[in-house]
Structure formats: structure tokens, C-alpha cells
């Protein structure tokens, strides 16, 4: 054996010893900030990318007479730290720590847009944590295949031109120009690194895998901005990346990204209806 081969063998042997001797570390889930109000069956609200838990208050107040409300700040939003590394899996683990403190027999989770993706990840892994899942305007992918090179080009452009890209993404999401400007101003308070991380994860994760793994009643609410009058529900779901376009869907008129502020009475009524029906159904 040559001296070079002996050296390579020695290095490989040392690497094996070190791999066996050093335990693999798994980062603990970050602690998500919550606000908890009221008494009764539990409703856990998870907001979308760029918002905070306080955005749910207008709707949550309509439900306090009969429910215990838990408002959650997503990782990297409000007062919640980002997990390292970030993914919907690690965000779901952080949310699971919140869900684990609730009574699973009387808990409904409501997830808005990317908050819905995090809720899906959490409940796909631990479906026993809740009685049902209500999704609001939640995309799980793209309607067409996007090449990795195109994804990389967009993410690189977002890195170099973040303000322009964020304006393109968030400045027209309201019911009107005034609300759209307010939404963009709200999103602008979130760290760019956080928005980039969520967008990157949205590109490279498979939301349909979590959707197929869900073992609890699930329903979708769509704002009228996401679901125009003239379009069939299945077409809208397909455009949001859903492979299963038969999921139960309800449209909330005159609403946009701030659906919880646009139509709090209607949204609260739909949540109450879903919760009441789900609680009345025996667990299998």
C-alpha cells in the first residue's frame, strides 16, 4: 500500500470514529408567542406570511363568547423567533409544541395562507393534536411545473431586488388600493430574510404530500379575491396547486388577504359552523 493510500485509509478511519462518537444534534423547536383568550373548546389561529397574530383579533373577538381562542405568531413573525434551519417541517414542529398544550378532543386549527401550510405540516405529523383543520386561501404548490433553474433565478432576483419583488408580491392583495397599501406596509415590517425563507420553502416543499397525510376533517375557505364569481372551485384549487380539487370549499364574498378584517362576522360564522359540525362527529 502506498503512503498516499495509507493516509486516505487513516483519514477515513478517523472520520468513522468521530461520526460514531459525536451524537447527531437536532435543534429544539423554537417557542412561538401566543395570546390566549376566553374559555370553551379551543380555536388555534395561525396567520399568513407577513402578518402577525393580532391580525386575527377582529374575527377572534366574535368567537370569545363560546370558545377559547389561541392566536399564534408564526416563526419569524411578531414575537416568534425563526428556527434554524427553516422549513415547513421545523415551523410545523414549533406549532406542534403549541398544539400539544391544548385538549385534542376540543381543538380546531385555522390556518391562513402560509400559516395553513405550517398547520398542515404540524397536523400531517401529529393528526391526533386536533379535531379539525380549517384552511383559508391556502396554496400548496403551483399549477404548472417550474424548472429549478427558474426558481433559482427568481430567488436570486429576490435577493438582489427585494423591495421590488416584495412590492410585486404584496402591494395588490387588498380589496382596494388603500387596503393594499396597508397590507404592504404591514408586510414591510417583517424581516426580508423571513419572507425570503418562506418563499424559498414554498418553491421547494410539497404541500400535497402533507394534504394526503392529513387524517382529520379539513375544509377550505376562499376569499372572493382568490375565487372570482365566474370560476369553478376546482379550477381555483388547481391554480393553487391542489391535486385534490374535491376538497370542501366555501367562498367568502367581498374579501381579500385581510379576510379576517374584511368579513369578521361571516368568517366567525363559518368557523363556528365547522367547529360545531366537527365536534359533533365522533372520532374514528
Short mmCIF file of C-alpha atoms in Angstrom, two decimals, residues 22 92 125 137 141 172 178-179 181 196 202 204 209 216 231 239 245 250 267 274:
data_model
loop_
_atom_site.label_atom_id
_atom_site.label_comp_id
_atom_site.label_asym_id
_atom_site.label_seq_id
_atom_site.Cartn_x
_atom_site.Cartn_y
_atom_site.Cartn_z
CA UNK A 22 -20.32 12.58 18.17
CA UNK A 92 -44.66 22.71 12.00
CA UNK A 125 -47.11 14.65 11.54
CA UNK A 137 -56.74 30.75 0.98
CA UNK A 141 -47.93 24.43 -4.91
CA UNK A 172 -52.12 44.48 -4.68
CA UNK A 178 -55.95 51.80 0.32
CA UNK A 179 -56.13 48.36 1.90
CA UNK A 181 -51.09 49.82 0.71
CA UNK A 196 -37.33 35.01 1.55
CA UNK A 202 -42.93 27.36 -0.81
CA UNK A 204 -39.24 23.51 -2.80
CA UNK A 209 -47.81 15.37 0.48
CA UNK A 216 -58.78 14.75 10.21
CA UNK A 231 -64.60 30.48 -11.97
CA UNK A 239 -54.39 27.09 -9.71
CA UNK A 245 -59.71 19.56 -6.21
CA UNK A 250 -66.79 27.83 0.84
CA UNK A 267 -65.74 34.29 8.86
CA UNK A 274 -67.20 23.97 11.01
#
